Coordinates of C-alpha atoms in Angstrom, one line a residue:
Chain A
M13 CA 139.0 147.3 25.1
Y14 CA 140.8 144.2 26.1
E15 CA 142.4 145.9 29.2
Q16 CA 139.0 147.2 30.3
L17 CA 137.5 143.6 30.0
T18 CA 140.4 142.2 31.9
E19 CA 140.0 144.8 34.7
F20 CA 136.2 144.1 34.8
L21 CA 136.7 140.3 35.1
R22 CA 139.3 140.8 37.9
N23 CA 137.1 143.1 39.9
A24 CA 133.9 141.1 39.3
S25 CA 135.6 137.9 40.4
A26 CA 137.0 139.6 43.6
G27 CA 133.5 140.7 44.7
N28 CA 130.6 138.6 46.0
P29 CA 131.3 134.9 45.0
F30 CA 127.6 134.1 44.8
V31 CA 126.9 137.0 42.4
W32 CA 130.0 136.0 40.3
A33 CA 128.8 132.4 40.1
L34 CA 125.4 133.5 38.9
M35 CA 127.0 136.0 36.5
I36 CA 129.0 133.2 34.9
M37 CA 126.0 130.9 34.6
A38 CA 123.9 133.6 33.1
M39 CA 126.7 134.7 30.7
V40 CA 127.3 131.1 29.5
S41 CA 123.6 130.4 29.0
I42 CA 122.9 133.6 27.1
T43 CA 126.0 133.1 24.9
S44 CA 124.9 129.5 24.2
L45 CA 121.4 130.5 23.2
S46 CA 122.8 133.3 21.0
L47 CA 125.3 131.0 19.3
Y48 CA 122.5 128.4 18.7
G49 CA 120.3 131.0 17.2
F50 CA 123.2 132.3 15.0
W51 CA 123.9 128.9 13.5
E52 CA 120.2 128.2 13.0
V53 CA 119.9 131.4 11.0
V54 CA 123.1 130.7 9.0
L55 CA 122.3 127.2 8.2
R56 CA 118.7 128.1 7.1
L57 CA 120.0 130.8 4.9
T58 CA 122.7 128.4 3.4
F59 CA 120.3 125.6 2.8
S60 CA 117.6 127.8 1.3
R61 CA 120.2 129.3 -1.1
I62 CA 121.5 125.8 -2.1
S63 CA 118.0 124.4 -2.6
S64 CA 117.0 127.5 -4.8
S65 CA 120.1 127.3 -6.8
G66 CA 120.3 123.5 -7.0
N67 CA 116.9 122.9 -8.9
P68 CA 117.5 124.0 -12.4
E69 CA 113.8 123.3 -13.4
D70 CA 112.5 125.7 -10.7
N71 CA 115.1 128.3 -11.8
A72 CA 114.0 127.9 -15.4
G73 CA 110.3 128.3 -14.4
K74 CA 111.2 131.4 -12.3
N75 CA 113.3 132.9 -15.2
G76 CA 110.5 132.2 -17.6
Q77 CA 108.0 133.9 -15.4
K78 CA 110.3 136.9 -15.1
N79 CA 110.7 137.1 -18.9
G80 CA 107.0 136.7 -19.5
R81 CA 106.4 139.7 -17.3
Chain B
M12 CA 146.7 135.9 24.9
F13 CA 146.5 136.5 28.6
F14 CA 143.5 135.1 30.7
P15 CA 143.1 137.2 33.8
N16 CA 141.2 134.7 35.9
A17 CA 143.4 131.7 35.3
E18 CA 146.5 134.0 35.1
V19 CA 147.9 132.1 32.2
F20 CA 149.0 132.8 28.6
V21 CA 147.3 130.5 26.1
N22 CA 147.1 130.7 22.3
P23 CA 143.4 131.3 21.4
A24 CA 143.7 129.3 18.1
L25 CA 144.4 126.2 20.3
L26 CA 141.4 126.9 22.4
L27 CA 139.2 127.3 19.3
L28 CA 140.5 123.9 18.0
L29 CA 139.8 122.2 21.4
G30 CA 136.4 123.8 21.4
M31 CA 135.6 122.6 17.9
I32 CA 136.7 119.0 18.7
L33 CA 134.6 119.0 22.0
G34 CA 131.5 120.4 20.2
T35 CA 131.6 117.8 17.5
L36 CA 132.1 114.9 19.8
S37 CA 129.5 116.2 22.2
G38 CA 126.9 116.6 19.5
F39 CA 127.6 113.2 17.9
F40 CA 128.0 111.1 21.0
G41 CA 125.8 113.0 23.6
V42 CA 128.7 113.2 26.1
G43 CA 130.0 116.3 27.8
G44 CA 133.6 115.3 27.1
G45 CA 135.0 116.2 30.5
F46 CA 137.9 113.7 30.2
L47 CA 138.9 115.3 26.9
I48 CA 138.6 119.0 27.8
T49 CA 140.4 118.9 31.1
G50 CA 143.3 116.9 29.6
G51 CA 143.5 119.4 26.7
L52 CA 143.6 122.5 29.0
L53 CA 146.2 120.9 31.1
V54 CA 148.4 120.4 28.0
F55 CA 147.9 124.1 27.2
G56 CA 149.3 125.0 30.7
V57 CA 146.2 125.9 32.4
P58 CA 146.3 125.2 36.2
P59 CA 144.6 121.9 37.1
I60 CA 141.8 123.3 39.2
F61 CA 141.0 125.9 36.5
A62 CA 141.1 123.2 33.8
V63 CA 138.4 121.3 35.7
G64 CA 136.3 124.4 36.5
T65 CA 136.6 126.0 33.0
G66 CA 135.9 122.6 31.4
L67 CA 132.7 122.0 33.3
T68 CA 131.5 125.5 32.4
L69 CA 132.2 124.8 28.7
I70 CA 130.4 121.4 29.0
M71 CA 127.3 123.3 30.3
G72 CA 127.3 125.8 27.5
S73 CA 128.1 123.1 24.8
S74 CA 125.3 120.9 26.2
I75 CA 122.7 123.7 26.0
I76 CA 123.5 124.2 22.3
N77 CA 123.6 120.5 21.6
T78 CA 120.3 119.8 23.4
L79 CA 118.6 122.6 21.5
K80 CA 120.0 121.1 18.3
H81 CA 118.9 117.5 19.1
R82 CA 115.4 118.8 20.2
H83 CA 115.1 120.3 16.8
L84 CA 115.9 116.8 15.4
G85 CA 113.3 115.2 17.7
N86 CA 116.0 113.3 19.7
V87 CA 115.3 114.5 23.3
D88 CA 112.9 112.7 25.7
F89 CA 112.4 115.5 28.2
K90 CA 110.0 113.4 30.4
L91 CA 112.6 110.6 30.8
G92 CA 115.3 113.3 31.4
I93 CA 113.4 115.0 34.2
F94 CA 112.8 111.7 36.0
M95 CA 116.5 111.0 35.8
V96 CA 117.6 114.4 36.9
S97 CA 115.4 114.0 40.0
G98 CA 117.8 111.1 41.0
T99 CA 120.9 112.7 39.8
I100 CA 120.9 115.8 42.0
P101 CA 120.8 114.0 45.5
A102 CA 123.3 111.5 44.2
L103 CA 125.8 114.2 43.2
Y104 CA 125.6 115.6 46.8
A105 CA 126.2 112.1 48.2
A106 CA 129.2 111.5 45.9
E107 CA 130.6 114.8 46.9
R108 CA 130.5 113.8 50.6
L109 CA 132.2 110.4 49.8
N110 CA 134.8 112.3 47.7
T111 CA 135.5 114.6 50.7
A112 CA 135.9 111.6 53.0
L113 CA 138.3 109.8 50.5
E114 CA 140.3 113.0 50.1
A115 CA 140.6 113.2 53.9
A116 CA 141.9 109.6 54.0
G117 CA 144.3 110.4 51.1
L118 CA 142.6 107.8 48.8
A119 CA 140.7 110.2 46.4
G120 CA 143.4 110.3 43.6
P121 CA 144.0 106.6 43.2
V122 CA 140.4 105.5 43.7
I123 CA 139.0 108.0 41.2
R124 CA 141.7 107.2 38.5
T125 CA 141.4 103.4 39.0
T126 CA 137.6 103.6 38.8
Y127 CA 137.9 105.6 35.7
V128 CA 140.3 103.3 33.9
V129 CA 138.3 100.2 34.8
F130 CA 135.0 101.9 33.8
L131 CA 136.1 103.4 30.5
A132 CA 137.9 100.1 29.5
A133 CA 135.0 97.9 30.3
L134 CA 132.4 100.1 28.5
G135 CA 134.7 100.6 25.5
I136 CA 135.4 96.9 25.1
F137 CA 131.7 96.0 25.5
I138 CA 130.5 98.6 23.0
V139 CA 133.1 97.6 20.3
Y140 CA 132.3 93.8 21.0
D141 CA 128.6 94.6 20.7
Y142 CA 129.2 96.2 17.3
W143 CA 131.0 93.2 16.0
R144 CA 128.4 90.8 17.3
T145 CA 125.4 92.6 16.0
R146 CA 126.5 94.3 12.8
G147 CA 124.9 91.8 10.5
K148 CA 121.6 91.5 12.6
A149 CA 120.4 95.0 12.2
A150 CA 120.6 94.7 8.4
A151 CA 118.6 91.4 8.6
G152 CA 115.9 93.0 10.6
G153 CA 116.9 91.6 13.9
D154 CA 117.6 93.4 17.2
D155 CA 120.1 96.3 16.8
I156 CA 121.9 95.6 20.1
S157 CA 123.0 92.3 21.7
T158 CA 121.3 93.2 25.0
A159 CA 117.8 93.8 23.5
S160 CA 116.2 91.0 25.6
L161 CA 117.8 92.3 28.8
A162 CA 116.5 95.8 28.0
R163 CA 113.0 94.5 27.5
R164 CA 113.2 92.7 30.9
V165 CA 114.5 95.8 32.7
R166 CA 111.6 97.9 31.2
G167 CA 109.2 95.3 32.4
F168 CA 110.4 95.4 36.1
R169 CA 107.5 95.7 38.5
I170 CA 108.6 98.0 41.4
P171 CA 106.3 98.7 44.3
P172 CA 104.5 101.0 45.1
H173 CA 102.6 100.5 41.8
S174 CA 100.5 103.7 42.5
L175 CA 100.7 106.9 44.6
I176 CA 98.0 109.1 46.1
I177 CA 98.6 112.6 45.0
P178 CA 96.3 115.2 46.6
G179 CA 93.8 116.6 44.1
R180 CA 94.5 113.9 41.6
G181 CA 93.8 110.8 43.6
R182 CA 95.5 107.5 42.9
V183 CA 98.1 107.7 40.2
S184 CA 100.0 104.8 38.6
T185 CA 103.8 104.8 38.9
Y186 CA 104.0 103.3 35.4
I187 CA 104.5 105.9 32.8
S188 CA 104.8 105.9 29.0
F189 CA 107.8 107.5 27.2
P190 CA 106.7 107.9 23.7
V191 CA 109.8 109.6 22.4
S192 CA 112.0 106.8 23.5
G193 CA 109.4 104.2 22.2
I194 CA 108.6 102.9 25.8
E195 CA 104.9 102.1 26.3
S196 CA 105.1 101.6 30.0
M197 CA 107.9 101.6 32.6
S198 CA 108.0 102.2 36.3
M199 CA 109.1 105.7 37.1
F200 CA 111.5 104.4 39.7
I201 CA 113.7 102.9 36.9
P202 CA 114.8 106.2 35.3
F203 CA 115.1 107.6 38.9
A204 CA 117.4 104.7 39.9
V205 CA 119.5 105.4 36.7
G206 CA 119.8 109.0 37.6
L207 CA 120.9 108.0 41.1
L208 CA 123.6 105.7 39.7
V209 CA 124.9 108.1 37.0
G210 CA 124.8 111.0 39.4
F211 CA 126.8 109.1 42.0
L212 CA 129.5 107.9 39.6
A213 CA 129.6 111.3 37.9
G214 CA 130.1 113.1 41.2
L215 CA 132.7 110.6 42.3
L216 CA 134.6 110.8 39.1
G217 CA 134.3 114.5 38.7
A218 CA 132.6 114.2 35.3
G219 CA 129.3 115.0 33.6
G220 CA 128.4 111.4 33.5
G221 CA 127.4 111.3 29.8
F222 CA 129.8 108.4 29.0
I223 CA 128.0 106.3 31.7
L224 CA 124.4 107.3 31.0
M225 CA 124.6 106.8 27.2
P226 CA 125.5 103.1 27.3
I227 CA 123.0 102.6 30.1
L228 CA 120.1 104.2 28.1
I229 CA 121.0 102.2 24.9
F230 CA 122.0 98.8 26.3
G231 CA 120.1 98.8 29.6
L232 CA 116.8 100.4 28.6
G233 CA 116.9 99.7 24.8
I234 CA 116.4 103.4 23.9
P235 CA 117.2 104.3 20.3
T236 CA 120.8 105.6 20.0
T237 CA 119.8 109.1 18.7
V238 CA 117.2 109.6 21.5
A239 CA 119.8 108.4 24.1
I240 CA 122.2 111.0 22.7
G241 CA 119.8 113.9 23.0
T242 CA 118.4 112.8 26.4
D243 CA 121.9 112.4 27.7
L244 CA 122.8 115.9 26.7
F245 CA 119.8 117.3 28.5
Q246 CA 120.9 115.5 31.7
I247 CA 124.4 116.8 31.3
I248 CA 123.1 120.4 31.4
V249 CA 122.1 119.7 35.0
T250 CA 125.4 118.1 36.1
G251 CA 127.3 120.7 34.2
S252 CA 125.5 123.6 35.8
V253 CA 126.0 122.2 39.4
G254 CA 129.7 121.9 38.7
T255 CA 129.9 125.3 37.1
F256 CA 128.2 126.9 40.1
L257 CA 130.4 125.2 42.6
Y258 CA 133.7 126.0 40.8
S259 CA 132.6 129.6 40.1
L260 CA 131.9 130.1 43.8
S261 CA 135.5 129.2 44.6
N262 CA 136.6 131.4 41.6
H263 CA 138.1 128.5 39.5
V264 CA 136.5 129.4 36.2
D265 CA 137.9 131.6 33.4
P266 CA 134.9 133.0 31.6
L267 CA 136.9 134.5 28.7
M268 CA 138.4 131.1 27.9
V269 CA 135.0 129.6 28.1
I270 CA 133.5 132.1 25.6
I271 CA 136.3 131.6 23.1
M272 CA 136.0 127.7 23.2
L273 CA 132.2 127.9 23.2
C274 CA 132.2 129.9 19.9
A275 CA 134.1 127.1 18.2
A276 CA 132.0 124.4 20.0
S277 CA 128.8 125.7 18.7
A278 CA 130.2 125.2 15.1
G279 CA 131.3 121.7 16.0
S280 CA 127.9 120.9 17.5
Q281 CA 126.2 121.7 14.2
L282 CA 128.5 119.0 12.5
G283 CA 128.2 116.4 15.3
A284 CA 124.4 116.7 15.8
T285 CA 123.6 116.8 12.1
A286 CA 125.8 113.7 11.5
T287 CA 123.6 111.6 13.8
K288 CA 120.7 112.1 11.3
F289 CA 122.8 110.5 8.6
V290 CA 125.2 108.1 10.2
D291 CA 124.1 104.5 11.1
A292 CA 123.5 104.0 14.8
G293 CA 125.9 101.1 15.0
R294 CA 128.7 103.2 13.6
I295 CA 127.9 106.0 16.2
R296 CA 128.3 103.4 18.9
V297 CA 131.5 101.8 17.7
L298 CA 133.2 105.2 17.3
F299 CA 132.0 106.1 20.9
G300 CA 133.5 102.8 22.1
V301 CA 136.9 103.7 20.4
T302 CA 136.9 107.2 21.9
I303 CA 136.3 105.9 25.5
L304 CA 138.8 103.1 25.1
S305 CA 141.4 105.8 24.2
G306 CA 140.2 107.7 27.3
S307 CA 140.9 104.6 29.4
V308 CA 144.4 104.2 27.9
S309 CA 145.0 107.9 28.5
M310 CA 144.0 107.7 32.2
A311 CA 146.0 104.5 32.7
L312 CA 149.1 106.4 31.4
K313 CA 148.4 109.3 33.8
Q314 CA 148.1 106.8 36.7
L315 CA 151.5 105.3 35.8
A316 CA 153.0 108.8 35.7
E317 CA 151.5 109.8 39.1
G318 CA 154.1 109.7 41.8
N319 CA 157.0 108.5 39.5
A320 CA 159.2 111.5 38.4
D321 CA 160.9 109.4 35.7
L322 CA 157.6 108.7 33.9
A323 CA 156.3 112.3 34.2
Y324 CA 156.3 112.6 30.4
L325 CA 153.6 109.9 30.2
S326 CA 151.1 112.4 31.6
T327 CA 151.6 114.8 28.6
A328 CA 151.7 111.8 26.2
A329 CA 148.4 110.7 27.6
S330 CA 146.7 114.1 26.8
F331 CA 148.3 114.2 23.3
L332 CA 147.0 110.6 22.6
L333 CA 143.5 111.6 23.7
L334 CA 143.5 114.8 21.7
S335 CA 144.9 113.0 18.6
V336 CA 142.2 110.3 18.7
A337 CA 139.5 112.9 19.3
G338 CA 140.7 114.9 16.4
A339 CA 140.8 111.9 14.2
I340 CA 137.2 110.8 15.3
C341 CA 136.1 114.3 14.3
L342 CA 137.5 113.9 10.8
V343 CA 135.9 110.5 10.5
I344 CA 132.5 112.0 11.6
A345 CA 132.9 114.8 8.9
G346 CA 133.9 112.1 6.3
L347 CA 130.8 109.9 7.3
L348 CA 128.5 112.9 7.0
I349 CA 129.8 113.9 3.5
N350 CA 129.6 110.3 2.3
A351 CA 126.1 109.9 3.6
K352 CA 125.0 113.1 2.0
L353 CA 126.6 112.2 -1.3
K354 CA 124.8 108.8 -1.2
K355 CA 121.5 110.4 -0.6
Q356 CA 122.0 112.6 -3.6

């Protein structure tokens, strides 16, 4: 896998410089957007968990509803 | 780990650490961190030209993440950013021409390094001084910065032509409001001129220009610190992209190294950008002042080491100094964020 990636990067950089430059810019932009999206999802999930577990009254209410059912 | 484009072995853990530091500082201060990343990569043994090219590519990626994060926090004035960028692009080209002429005359190295040292030192001293002068005023309801009256005067400059004729829209005023920055009316030529100045200096110094633009926006135009940070990052995307494209054309970027550092920088960005929401603006500015002062000392040490074989160790010491200060500032940011959150609770 690593060898294949190394080979690909070597071949791509030896080709047309304009295409290589565009490829790097596209790759960095897509990676940045994906990483931003990843952290947004992770943080939202984390905060929603903290807020749901950090409010004992809400939890008591929820448990009461569950028991009532 | 071997990096095929730069043809160098570097420990990926060090790259992750450097990426994390850069992401945190970039998100917190709204700067690209070119002076930090290039120095760090040089210490890791990356060839100089690859250190600059790879650094600029990382700055581009990290600025995209940070701009999106700050947009989410309502800190980016896109309108102001677009006017500045329209001045930055031609200025970058002019600076590149001047750099080539200086290079041909053999003056590029000393001129760039001396300008860097003087600029960073002057800005750092001014920012720290401003903090000491105004730290009681903000709490008392006064102006947050010492140059508030100057900023009001700059924003009120009347620059001709006062209107332009645009086909289909008739006569249009050149005075525009920038609501995100809290500016009711300002000549569009002012942000354009700021873009020209920053683009020229950034192109001349081979940096993203964030460390110049952020103080200009805060102290020159009186823009709130958090909005200055977000808008600054938006502008750095453009300068970083131009640099990335040029260095990629000459094949001086290692994409594998960029991706590894970008993963860590994205985590640091979350910390840095979120901290701006909780940390007092004055503290952000004073920490920024300390960081760029250490950048100035580091650059001065490099200048001393240049051309003197006996003092060559000073160059490595300079990079270590800068990395240590940057690491310490990251810890301070994390501490301030935790402290602010605990106080809020």
